[in-house]
């Protein structure tokens, strides 16, 4: 039946027709994890016991006709979403034994409609990274080529979905962590408008940038999940309560396409970008033209300042957010400290990895008196300029197409000793977070047998347009249906 390849709608159909029960479906994916994950390391926790219980409940709901499209469908959550009584490590030794007393809003919403949480996925420690090499639980491998990274920080979620160990997964995106791994693994990943998805229960990295969202095989799967996880949450003080978000319907036609103007920012196709990626993206742009979209060149100036501004702001917020890990409240505590100061010092020295310590130090430095104006305030000014240049572009076009990443998946270890090179992998994704805009990455081709991603960026709350454009493209192409050879078997 090739269940592993199926979309959410197809899986739901099988459940409805009782071709398969949710318990059987859950067991099927758990078996796939058991068979394949030793090659990938995409899961930190496999949730078999809870999952099968939840699946049995879902089967009851389905029998009683009290179900939702997502009832009984397995999902994996990035290990920074708090899950009640289930280990939530954030990829860190600091939280290696932490079982939260509550569920994150995203988890709760999906749980309430009967989705089955099959496990928690590996990630860069505290979501800091672009390659999933900074996890305390080890490196994750890319299912398309096991010598390559899956991208980060939601690398475990992306590898798990690409290898069809879970039909869909959640991720979080502070500077690209949903889109870049989706691009490296040939998947579709949505970073929603800042504030549209609750951050309650998502372990914080940089609160003004963090946003949760779905990673799936297609725009359709992402739309189905996004419809359920967005919405106002009184537990998140930055949650959107002004804009009403309608349920997205994917019903785009050629007629709609002909009314849409797409901008191609020339600055994003400079020498930083691999030629082969540029070629694949322009081939896909030709397909979009044939589908009726109006394409035009635009300019997005100042984007070269993005990386320094992003790393100052993200690190500043991280240094503040991570001050809560002190060995007192929860998480790791060092052994036998002589006094309170030593408790803080040793706990943080032993509990955090190298990348996290680096960010905390950069952030504390940028916020310290004397440097605050020079670094932090300047970075905020750049943030405003970047946002303004997007908004100026949206006066002229409806959506923007850009590469997701300047390269395809790189070798494991290739960039670990060169931080600047690693940070540059986010050059096309971080501007979107600084501006708080929504963006989606979709697979549009291959370079050296590795997937290439195209980013569709829209104005605030334009997820419906973004997902419709992507869905229309995916109805006419097959890139999103490809499965890496090694995992393409029942
Ligand atoms: N790679 C970026 C960073 O390390 C983005 C990570 C993310 O989006 N969580 O900060």
CSV table of C-alpha atoms and ligand atoms in Angstrom, one decimal:
chain,number,residue,atom,x,y,z
A,1,UNK,CA,0.0,0.0,0.0
A,2,UNK,CA,3.1,2.3,0.4
A,3,UNK,CA,1.6,3.9,3.4
A,4,UNK,CA,4.8,5.7,4.2
A,5,UNK,CA,4.5,7.9,1.1
A,6,UNK,CA,0.9,9.0,1.7
A,7,UNK,CA,-0.3,12.5,2.3
A,8,UNK,CA,-2.4,13.4,5.4
A,9,UNK,CA,-5.6,13.4,3.3
A,10,UNK,CA,-4.8,9.9,1.9
A,11,UNK,CA,-4.0,8.6,5.4
A,12,UNK,CA,-7.2,10.0,6.8
A,13,UNK,CA,-9.1,8.4,4.0
A,14,UNK,CA,-7.6,5.0,4.9
A,15,UNK,CA,-8.6,5.5,8.5
A,16,UNK,CA,-12.2,6.6,7.6
A,17,UNK,CA,-12.7,3.6,5.3
A,18,UNK,CA,-11.3,1.3,8.1
A,19,UNK,CA,-8.7,0.0,5.6
A,20,UNK,CA,-6.3,0.4,8.5
A,21,UNK,CA,-6.8,1.5,12.1
A,22,UNK,CA,-4.9,4.3,13.8
A,23,UNK,CA,-3.2,1.6,16.1
A,24,UNK,CA,-2.0,-0.2,13.0
A,25,UNK,CA,-0.8,3.0,11.3
A,26,UNK,CA,1.0,4.1,14.4
A,27,UNK,CA,2.7,0.7,14.8
A,28,UNK,CA,3.6,0.9,11.1
A,29,UNK,CA,5.5,4.2,11.6
A,30,UNK,CA,7.0,3.1,14.9
A,31,UNK,CA,8.3,0.0,13.1
A,32,UNK,CA,9.8,2.2,10.4
A,33,UNK,CA,11.5,4.3,13.1
A,34,UNK,CA,12.9,1.1,14.6
A,35,UNK,CA,14.2,-0.1,11.2
A,36,UNK,CA,15.7,3.1,9.9
A,37,UNK,CA,16.5,5.6,12.6
A,38,UNK,CA,19.8,4.0,13.7
A,39,UNK,CA,21.0,5.4,10.3
A,40,UNK,CA,19.7,8.9,10.9
A,41,UNK,CA,19.4,9.6,14.6
A,42,UNK,CA,16.4,11.8,14.0
A,43,UNK,CA,14.6,10.9,17.2
A,44,UNK,CA,15.6,11.7,20.8
A,45,UNK,CA,12.5,10.0,22.3
A,46,UNK,CA,10.3,7.4,20.7
A,47,UNK,CA,6.9,7.7,22.3
A,48,UNK,CA,5.5,4.1,21.7
A,49,UNK,CA,3.5,3.6,24.9
A,50,UNK,CA,1.6,6.9,24.9
A,51,UNK,CA,1.3,6.8,21.1
A,52,UNK,CA,-0.5,3.5,21.0
A,53,UNK,CA,-2.8,4.5,23.8
A,54,UNK,CA,-3.6,7.7,21.9
A,55,UNK,CA,-4.1,5.8,18.7
A,56,UNK,CA,-6.6,3.4,20.4
A,57,UNK,CA,-8.6,6.5,21.6
A,58,UNK,CA,-8.5,7.9,18.0
A,59,UNK,CA,-9.9,4.6,16.7
A,60,UNK,CA,-12.8,5.0,19.1
A,61,UNK,CA,-13.5,8.5,17.9
A,62,UNK,CA,-13.4,7.4,14.3
A,63,UNK,CA,-15.8,4.5,15.0
A,64,UNK,CA,-18.1,7.0,16.7
A,65,UNK,CA,-17.8,9.4,13.9
A,66,UNK,CA,-16.5,12.1,16.2
A,67,UNK,CA,-13.3,12.8,14.4
A,68,UNK,CA,-11.3,15.4,12.6
A,69,UNK,CA,-9.3,15.0,9.4
A,70,UNK,CA,-6.2,14.7,11.6
A,71,UNK,CA,-7.6,12.3,14.2
A,72,UNK,CA,-5.4,9.2,14.4
A,73,UNK,CA,-2.6,10.6,12.2
A,74,UNK,CA,0.9,10.2,13.6
A,75,UNK,CA,3.1,13.3,14.1
A,76,UNK,CA,6.6,13.9,15.5
A,77,UNK,CA,7.4,17.1,17.6
A,78,UNK,CA,10.6,18.9,17.6
A,79,UNK,CA,12.1,18.4,21.1
A,80,UNK,CA,11.6,22.0,22.1
A,81,UNK,CA,7.9,21.7,22.2
A,82,UNK,CA,6.9,20.9,25.8
A,83,UNK,CA,5.1,17.6,26.1
A,84,UNK,CA,3.4,16.8,29.4
A,85,UNK,CA,5.3,14.0,31.2
A,86,UNK,CA,7.3,13.2,28.0
A,87,UNK,CA,11.0,14.0,27.9
A,88,UNK,CA,11.7,17.5,26.4
A,89,UNK,CA,15.4,18.1,26.0
A,90,UNK,CA,15.8,20.9,23.5
A,91,UNK,CA,18.9,18.9,22.3
A,92,UNK,CA,20.7,19.9,25.5
A,93,UNK,CA,22.4,18.1,28.4
A,94,UNK,CA,20.9,20.9,30.5
A,95,UNK,CA,17.4,19.4,30.0
A,96,UNK,CA,18.3,15.8,29.4
A,97,UNK,CA,16.0,14.6,32.2
A,98,UNK,CA,13.3,17.3,31.9
A,99,UNK,CA,9.7,16.2,31.7
A,100,UNK,CA,7.4,19.2,31.5
A,101,UNK,CA,4.3,19.4,33.7
A,102,UNK,CA,2.3,20.8,30.7
A,103,UNK,CA,1.9,20.7,26.9
A,104,UNK,CA,2.9,23.5,24.6
A,105,UNK,CA,-0.2,25.1,22.9
A,106,UNK,CA,0.8,23.7,19.5
A,107,UNK,CA,1.0,20.1,21.0
A,108,UNK,CA,-2.2,20.5,22.9
A,109,UNK,CA,-4.2,21.7,19.9
A,110,UNK,CA,-3.1,18.8,17.8
A,111,UNK,CA,-3.5,16.4,20.7
A,112,UNK,CA,-7.1,17.6,21.3
A,113,UNK,CA,-8.1,16.7,17.8
A,114,UNK,CA,-6.6,13.3,18.2
A,115,UNK,CA,-3.2,13.4,16.4
A,116,UNK,CA,-0.8,10.7,17.7
A,117,UNK,CA,2.5,12.0,19.0
A,118,UNK,CA,5.0,9.3,18.0
A,119,UNK,CA,8.1,10.9,19.3
A,120,UNK,CA,10.3,13.9,19.9
A,121,UNK,CA,12.9,14.8,17.2
A,122,UNK,CA,16.5,15.7,17.5
A,123,UNK,CA,17.6,19.3,17.0
A,124,UNK,CA,20.6,21.7,17.5
A,125,UNK,CA,21.0,22.5,21.1
A,126,UNK,CA,18.5,25.2,22.1
A,127,UNK,CA,17.8,25.6,18.3
A,128,UNK,CA,21.1,27.2,17.7
A,129,UNK,CA,22.6,25.9,14.5
A,130,UNK,CA,22.1,25.3,10.8
A,131,UNK,CA,23.3,21.7,10.6
A,132,UNK,CA,22.0,19.7,13.5
A,133,UNK,CA,25.6,19.1,14.6
A,134,UNK,CA,25.3,20.9,18.0
A,135,UNK,CA,22.9,18.5,19.6
A,136,UNK,CA,23.9,16.8,22.9
A,137,UNK,CA,22.2,13.7,21.4
A,138,UNK,CA,24.5,13.5,18.4
A,139,UNK,CA,24.6,14.5,14.7
A,140,UNK,CA,21.5,13.8,12.5
A,141,UNK,CA,22.1,12.5,9.0
A,142,UNK,CA,20.4,13.6,5.8
A,143,UNK,CA,18.3,10.8,4.3
A,144,UNK,CA,19.3,11.8,0.8
A,145,UNK,CA,23.0,11.2,1.6
A,146,UNK,CA,24.1,9.9,5.0
A,147,UNK,CA,27.4,11.9,4.8
A,148,UNK,CA,25.5,15.2,4.7
A,149,UNK,CA,23.8,17.3,7.3
A,150,UNK,CA,20.0,17.5,7.3
A,151,UNK,CA,20.1,21.3,8.0
A,152,UNK,CA,19.1,22.8,11.3
A,153,UNK,CA,18.0,23.4,13.8
A,154,UNK,CA,14.9,21.3,13.1
A,155,UNK,CA,17.1,18.7,11.4
A,156,UNK,CA,15.5,15.7,13.2
A,157,UNK,CA,12.0,16.7,12.2
A,158,UNK,CA,13.1,17.1,8.6
A,159,UNK,CA,15.1,13.9,8.4
A,160,UNK,CA,12.2,12.0,10.0
A,161,UNK,CA,9.7,13.2,7.5
A,162,UNK,CA,12.0,12.9,4.5
A,163,UNK,CA,12.7,9.2,5.4
A,164,UNK,CA,9.0,8.8,5.9
A,165,UNK,CA,9.4,7.8,9.6
A,166,UNK,CA,6.6,10.2,10.3
A,167,UNK,CA,4.0,11.7,7.9
A,168,UNK,CA,4.5,15.2,9.3
A,169,UNK,CA,6.4,17.0,12.0
A,170,UNK,CA,6.6,20.3,13.9
A,171,UNK,CA,9.6,22.6,13.8
A,172,UNK,CA,10.6,26.1,14.9
A,173,UNK,CA,12.1,28.8,12.9
A,174,UNK,CA,14.2,31.6,14.5
A,175,UNK,CA,16.4,32.4,11.6
A,176,UNK,CA,15.6,29.6,9.1
A,177,UNK,CA,15.3,26.4,11.1
A,178,UNK,CA,12.1,25.2,9.4
A,179,UNK,CA,12.9,26.3,5.9
A,180,UNK,CA,16.6,25.4,5.6
A,181,UNK,CA,16.2,21.8,6.8
A,182,UNK,CA,13.1,21.5,4.7
A,183,UNK,CA,15.2,22.6,1.7
A,184,UNK,CA,18.1,20.3,2.5
A,185,UNK,CA,15.8,17.3,2.9
A,186,UNK,CA,13.5,17.9,-0.1
A,187,UNK,CA,10.4,18.9,2.0
A,188,UNK,CA,7.9,21.7,2.3
A,189,UNK,CA,8.2,23.8,5.5
A,190,UNK,CA,6.2,26.8,6.6
A,191,UNK,CA,7.5,29.6,8.9
A,192,UNK,CA,4.3,31.4,9.8
A,193,UNK,CA,3.9,35.1,10.4
A,194,UNK,CA,5.3,36.0,13.8
A,195,UNK,CA,2.6,35.9,16.4
A,196,UNK,CA,0.2,33.7,14.4
A,197,UNK,CA,1.2,30.4,16.2
A,198,UNK,CA,1.5,30.4,20.0
A,199,UNK,CA,5.0,30.2,21.4
A,200,UNK,CA,3.6,29.0,24.8
A,201,UNK,CA,5.5,25.9,25.8
A,202,UNK,CA,8.1,26.3,23.1
A,203,UNK,CA,11.4,26.5,24.9
A,204,UNK,CA,12.7,30.0,24.1
A,205,UNK,CA,15.7,30.8,22.1
A,206,UNK,CA,15.1,34.4,20.8
A,207,UNK,CA,11.6,35.3,21.7
A,208,UNK,CA,11.1,38.1,19.1
A,209,UNK,CA,12.1,35.8,16.3
A,210,UNK,CA,11.0,32.2,17.3
A,211,UNK,CA,8.0,30.9,15.5
A,212,UNK,CA,6.6,27.3,15.4
A,213,UNK,CA,5.3,25.7,12.2
A,214,UNK,CA,4.8,22.5,10.2
A,215,UNK,CA,7.3,20.5,8.1
A,216,UNK,CA,5.6,18.1,5.6
A,217,UNK,CA,5.9,16.6,2.2
A,218,UNK,CA,3.6,19.1,0.6
A,219,UNK,CA,2.0,22.5,0.9
A,220,UNK,CA,-1.3,20.7,1.3
A,221,UNK,CA,0.0,18.8,4.4
A,222,UNK,CA,1.5,22.1,5.8
A,223,UNK,CA,-1.8,23.9,5.2
A,224,UNK,CA,-3.8,21.3,7.1
A,225,UNK,CA,-1.5,21.5,10.1
A,226,UNK,CA,-1.3,25.3,10.0
A,227,UNK,CA,-5.0,25.6,10.0
A,228,UNK,CA,-5.1,23.8,13.4
A,229,UNK,CA,-2.1,25.4,15.2
A,230,UNK,CA,-2.6,29.1,14.5
A,231,UNK,CA,-4.8,31.3,16.6
A,232,UNK,CA,-4.9,33.6,19.6
A,233,UNK,CA,-3.5,32.2,22.8
A,234,UNK,CA,-3.9,34.2,26.0
A,235,UNK,CA,-0.8,32.3,27.4
A,236,UNK,CA,1.5,34.0,24.8
A,237,UNK,CA,1.6,37.8,25.4
A,238,UNK,CA,2.8,38.3,21.8
A,239,UNK,CA,0.1,36.2,20.3
A,240,UNK,CA,-1.9,37.8,17.5
A,241,UNK,CA,-5.4,38.9,18.5
A,242,UNK,CA,-6.1,41.6,15.9
A,243,UNK,CA,-6.0,39.7,12.6
A,244,UNK,CA,-8.7,37.1,12.1
A,245,UNK,CA,-7.1,34.1,10.4
A,246,UNK,CA,-9.5,32.3,8.1
A,247,UNK,CA,-9.2,28.5,7.5
A,248,UNK,CA,-7.0,28.1,4.4
A,249,UNK,CA,-8.6,26.5,1.4
A,250,UNK,CA,-6.4,25.3,-1.4
A,251,UNK,CA,-8.5,26.2,-4.5
A,252,UNK,CA,-6.2,28.2,-6.7
A,253,UNK,CA,-6.8,28.3,-10.4
A,254,UNK,CA,-4.9,29.6,-13.5
A,255,UNK,CA,-7.2,32.6,-13.3
A,256,UNK,CA,-5.9,33.4,-9.7
A,257,UNK,CA,-2.3,32.9,-10.8
A,258,UNK,CA,-2.6,35.4,-13.6
A,259,UNK,CA,-3.4,38.1,-11.1
A,260,UNK,CA,-0.4,37.5,-8.9
A,261,UNK,CA,2.9,39.4,-9.3
A,262,UNK,CA,6.0,37.7,-8.0
A,263,UNK,CA,9.2,39.6,-7.3
A,264,UNK,CA,12.7,38.2,-7.8
A,265,UNK,CA,15.1,40.1,-5.7
A,266,UNK,CA,18.4,40.5,-7.6
A,267,UNK,CA,20.5,40.8,-4.5
A,268,UNK,CA,19.6,37.2,-3.6
A,269,UNK,CA,21.1,35.8,-6.7
A,270,UNK,CA,24.6,37.2,-6.2
A,271,UNK,CA,27.9,35.3,-6.0
A,272,UNK,CA,27.0,33.9,-2.6
A,273,UNK,CA,24.6,31.5,-4.3
A,274,UNK,CA,25.8,28.2,-5.9
A,275,UNK,CA,25.3,28.4,-9.7
A,276,UNK,CA,23.6,25.1,-9.8
A,277,UNK,CA,21.0,26.3,-7.2
A,278,UNK,CA,20.4,29.4,-9.1
A,279,UNK,CA,19.9,27.3,-12.3
A,280,UNK,CA,17.3,25.1,-10.6
A,281,UNK,CA,15.4,28.0,-9.2
A,282,UNK,CA,15.2,29.8,-12.5
A,283,UNK,CA,13.9,26.5,-14.1
A,284,UNK,CA,11.2,26.5,-11.5
A,285,UNK,CA,10.4,30.2,-12.2
A,286,UNK,CA,9.8,29.2,-15.8
A,287,UNK,CA,7.3,26.7,-14.6
A,288,UNK,CA,5.6,29.4,-12.5
A,289,UNK,CA,5.5,31.6,-15.6
A,290,UNK,CA,3.8,28.8,-17.6
A,291,UNK,CA,1.3,28.5,-14.8
A,292,UNK,CA,0.3,32.1,-15.4
A,293,UNK,CA,2.2,34.0,-12.7
A,294,UNK,CA,3.6,37.4,-13.5
A,295,UNK,CA,7.3,37.5,-12.7
A,296,UNK,CA,9.3,40.7,-12.3
A,297,UNK,CA,12.8,41.7,-11.0
A,298,UNK,CA,12.9,43.7,-7.8
A,299,UNK,CA,15.5,45.0,-5.4
A,300,UNK,CA,15.7,44.2,-1.7
A,301,UNK,CA,18.6,46.4,-0.6
A,302,UNK,CA,20.6,46.1,2.7
A,303,UNK,CA,20.2,42.4,2.9
A,304,UNK,CA,24.0,42.1,3.5
A,305,UNK,CA,23.5,43.5,7.0
A,306,UNK,CA,21.1,40.9,7.9
A,307,UNK,CA,23.5,38.2,9.3
A,308,UNK,CA,25.4,40.5,11.7
A,309,UNK,CA,22.1,42.1,12.9
A,310,UNK,CA,20.4,38.7,13.3
A,311,UNK,CA,23.2,37.2,15.3
A,312,UNK,CA,23.4,40.2,17.6
A,313,UNK,CA,19.7,40.2,18.3
A,314,UNK,CA,19.2,36.4,18.5
A,315,UNK,CA,22.3,36.1,20.8
A,316,UNK,CA,21.2,39.0,23.0
A,317,UNK,CA,17.7,37.5,23.5
A,318,UNK,CA,19.3,34.0,24.1
A,319,UNK,CA,21.6,35.3,26.8
A,320,UNK,CA,18.6,36.6,28.6
A,321,UNK,CA,16.3,33.6,28.0
A,322,UNK,CA,18.9,31.0,29.0
A,323,UNK,CA,19.7,32.7,32.3
A,324,UNK,CA,16.9,30.6,33.8
A,325,UNK,CA,19.1,27.5,33.6
A,326,UNK,CA,20.9,28.0,36.9
A,327,UNK,CA,20.8,24.6,38.5
A,328,UNK,CA,18.1,25.8,40.9
A,329,UNK,CA,14.7,25.8,39.2
A,330,UNK,CA,14.8,22.8,36.9
A,331,UNK,CA,17.1,20.9,34.6
A,332,UNK,CA,20.7,19.8,35.2
A,333,UNK,CA,22.5,20.6,38.5
A,334,UNK,CA,26.2,20.1,39.0
A,335,UNK,CA,27.5,17.8,41.8
A,336,UNK,CA,28.6,19.1,45.1
A,337,UNK,CA,28.9,22.9,44.6
A,338,UNK,CA,30.8,24.7,47.4
A,339,UNK,CA,28.5,27.7,47.3
A,340,UNK,CA,25.8,29.4,45.3
A,341,UNK,CA,28.2,31.0,42.8
A,342,UNK,CA,29.9,27.7,42.1
A,343,UNK,CA,26.4,26.1,41.6
A,344,UNK,CA,25.6,28.6,38.8
A,345,UNK,CA,29.1,28.4,37.3
A,346,UNK,CA,29.6,24.7,37.2
A,347,UNK,CA,26.0,23.9,36.2
A,348,UNK,CA,26.2,26.2,33.2
A,349,UNK,CA,29.7,25.1,32.3
A,350,UNK,CA,28.8,21.4,32.4
A,351,UNK,CA,25.2,21.7,31.1
A,352,UNK,CA,25.6,23.8,28.0
A,353,UNK,CA,27.5,22.9,24.8
A,354,UNK,CA,30.0,25.1,23.0
A,355,UNK,CA,27.7,26.8,20.6
A,356,UNK,CA,25.2,27.8,23.3
A,357,UNK,CA,28.0,29.2,25.5
A,358,UNK,CA,29.3,31.2,22.5
A,359,UNK,CA,25.9,32.8,21.9
A,360,UNK,CA,25.3,33.6,25.5
A,361,UNK,CA,28.7,35.3,25.7
A,362,UNK,CA,28.1,37.3,22.5
A,363,UNK,CA,24.6,38.3,23.7
A,364,UNK,CA,25.8,39.3,27.1
A,365,UNK,CA,28.6,41.4,25.5
A,366,UNK,CA,26.2,43.1,23.1
A,367,UNK,CA,23.9,44.0,25.9
A,368,UNK,CA,26.6,45.3,28.3
A,369,UNK,CA,26.7,49.0,29.0
A,370,UNK,CA,29.2,50.7,26.7
A,371,UNK,CA,28.4,48.2,23.9
A,372,UNK,CA,24.6,48.3,24.0
A,373,UNK,CA,24.3,51.3,21.6
A,374,UNK,CA,27.1,50.2,19.4
A,375,UNK,CA,25.8,46.7,18.8
A,376,UNK,CA,22.3,46.0,20.0
A,377,UNK,CA,20.6,49.3,19.2
A,378,UNK,CA,22.3,49.4,15.8
A,379,UNK,CA,21.1,45.8,15.1
A,380,UNK,CA,17.6,46.9,15.9
A,381,UNK,CA,17.9,49.8,13.5
A,382,UNK,CA,19.0,47.4,10.8
A,383,UNK,CA,16.0,45.2,11.6
A,384,UNK,CA,13.7,48.1,11.0
A,385,UNK,CA,15.4,48.9,7.7
A,386,UNK,CA,15.1,45.3,6.5
A,387,UNK,CA,11.4,45.2,7.4
A,388,UNK,CA,10.8,48.5,5.6
A,389,UNK,CA,12.6,47.2,2.4
A,390,UNK,CA,10.3,44.2,2.4
A,391,UNK,CA,7.2,46.4,2.9
A,392,UNK,CA,8.3,48.7,0.1
A,393,UNK,CA,8.7,45.7,-2.2
A,394,UNK,CA,5.2,44.5,-1.3
A,395,UNK,CA,3.8,47.7,-2.8
A,396,UNK,CA,5.1,46.5,-6.1
A,397,UNK,CA,4.6,42.7,-6.0
A,398,UNK,CA,2.4,40.3,-4.1
A,399,UNK,CA,5.0,37.7,-3.2
A,400,UNK,CA,8.8,37.3,-3.4
A,401,UNK,CA,10.7,34.2,-4.6
A,402,UNK,CA,14.2,33.6,-3.3
A,403,UNK,CA,16.6,30.7,-2.7
A,404,UNK,CA,16.1,29.1,0.7
A,405,UNK,CA,19.8,28.4,1.2
A,406,UNK,CA,23.0,29.4,-0.7
A,407,UNK,CA,24.1,25.7,-0.9
A,408,UNK,CA,22.6,22.2,-0.9
A,409,UNK,CA,23.2,20.0,2.2
A,410,UNK,CA,26.9,20.1,3.1
A,411,UNK,CA,29.2,17.4,4.5
A,412,UNK,CA,29.0,16.6,8.2
A,413,UNK,CA,31.9,18.4,9.8
A,414,UNK,CA,32.5,20.7,6.8
A,415,UNK,CA,31.5,23.9,8.5
A,416,UNK,CA,31.8,23.1,12.2
A,417,UNK,CA,35.2,24.9,12.5
A,418,UNK,CA,34.1,27.9,10.4
A,419,UNK,CA,31.3,29.8,12.3
A,420,UNK,CA,31.0,32.5,9.7
A,421,UNK,CA,30.5,30.0,6.9
A,422,UNK,CA,27.9,28.2,9.0
A,423,UNK,CA,26.1,31.5,9.8
A,424,UNK,CA,26.0,32.4,6.1
A,425,UNK,CA,23.8,29.4,5.4
A,426,UNK,CA,21.0,31.5,6.9
A,427,UNK,CA,21.6,34.5,4.6
A,428,UNK,CA,18.3,34.2,2.7
A,429,UNK,CA,16.1,33.0,5.6
A,430,UNK,CA,17.0,35.4,8.5
A,431,UNK,CA,15.7,38.6,6.9
A,432,UNK,CA,12.2,37.1,7.0
A,433,UNK,CA,12.4,36.5,10.7
A,434,UNK,CA,13.8,39.9,11.4
A,435,UNK,CA,10.7,41.3,9.6
A,436,UNK,CA,8.3,38.8,11.2
A,437,UNK,CA,7.0,37.7,7.7
A,438,UNK,CA,5.7,34.3,6.7
A,439,UNK,CA,7.7,32.2,4.2
A,440,UNK,CA,7.6,28.6,2.8
A,441,UNK,CA,10.3,26.5,1.4
A,442,UNK,CA,9.4,24.0,-1.3
A,443,UNK,CA,11.5,21.5,-3.3
A,444,UNK,CA,12.1,22.5,-6.9
A,445,UNK,CA,14.9,20.3,-8.2
A,446,UNK,CA,18.2,18.6,-7.5
A,447,UNK,CA,21.8,19.5,-7.7
A,448,UNK,CA,24.3,16.6,-7.3
A,449,UNK,CA,21.4,14.4,-6.2
A,450,UNK,CA,20.6,16.7,-3.3
A,451,UNK,CA,17.3,18.7,-3.1
A,452,UNK,CA,17.1,22.4,-3.8
A,453,UNK,CA,14.6,24.6,-2.1
A,454,UNK,CA,12.7,27.7,-3.3
A,455,UNK,CA,11.5,30.2,-0.7
A,456,UNK,CA,8.1,31.9,-1.2
A,457,UNK,CA,7.9,35.0,1.0
A,458,UNK,CA,4.7,36.9,1.6
A,459,UNK,CA,3.4,39.9,3.4
A,460,UNK,CA,2.0,39.5,7.0
A,461,UNK,CA,-0.7,36.9,7.3
A,462,UNK,CA,-0.5,35.9,3.7
A,463,UNK,CA,-0.1,32.2,4.5
A,464,UNK,CA,-3.2,31.4,2.4
A,465,UNK,CA,-1.6,32.9,-0.7
A,466,UNK,CA,1.8,31.4,-0.1
A,467,UNK,CA,0.4,27.9,0.4
A,468,UNK,CA,-2.0,28.2,-2.6
A,469,UNK,CA,0.9,29.2,-4.9
A,470,UNK,CA,3.0,26.3,-3.6
A,471,UNK,CA,0.1,23.8,-3.9
A,472,UNK,CA,-0.7,25.0,-7.4
A,473,UNK,CA,2.9,24.3,-8.4
A,474,UNK,CA,2.9,21.0,-6.6
A,475,UNK,CA,-0.2,19.9,-8.5
A,476,UNK,CA,1.7,20.4,-11.7
A,477,UNK,CA,5.1,19.0,-10.7
A,478,UNK,CA,6.5,16.0,-8.8
A,479,UNK,CA,9.5,17.1,-6.8
A,480,UNK,CA,7.6,16.9,-3.5
A,481,UNK,CA,6.7,13.2,-4.2
A,482,UNK,CA,10.3,12.0,-4.3
A,483,UNK,CA,11.6,9.8,-1.5
A,484,UNK,CA,15.3,9.0,-0.9
A,485,UNK,CA,16.1,5.6,-2.3
A,486,UNK,CA,17.3,4.0,0.9
A,487,UNK,CA,14.0,4.7,2.6
A,488,UNK,CA,11.7,4.1,-0.4
A,489,UNK,CA,10.5,0.6,0.7
A,490,UNK,CA,7.7,-0.8,2.8
B,1,LIG,N1,20.9,28.9,12.2
B,1,LIG,C1,20.2,30.0,12.9
B,1,LIG,C2,20.8,30.1,14.3
B,1,LIG,O1,21.6,29.3,14.6
B,1,LIG,C3,18.8,29.8,13.0
B,1,LIG,C4,18.3,28.8,13.9
B,1,LIG,C5,16.8,28.7,14.1
B,1,LIG,O2,16.1,29.2,13.2
B,1,LIG,N2,16.4,28.2,15.2
B,1,LIG,O3,20.5,31.0,15.0
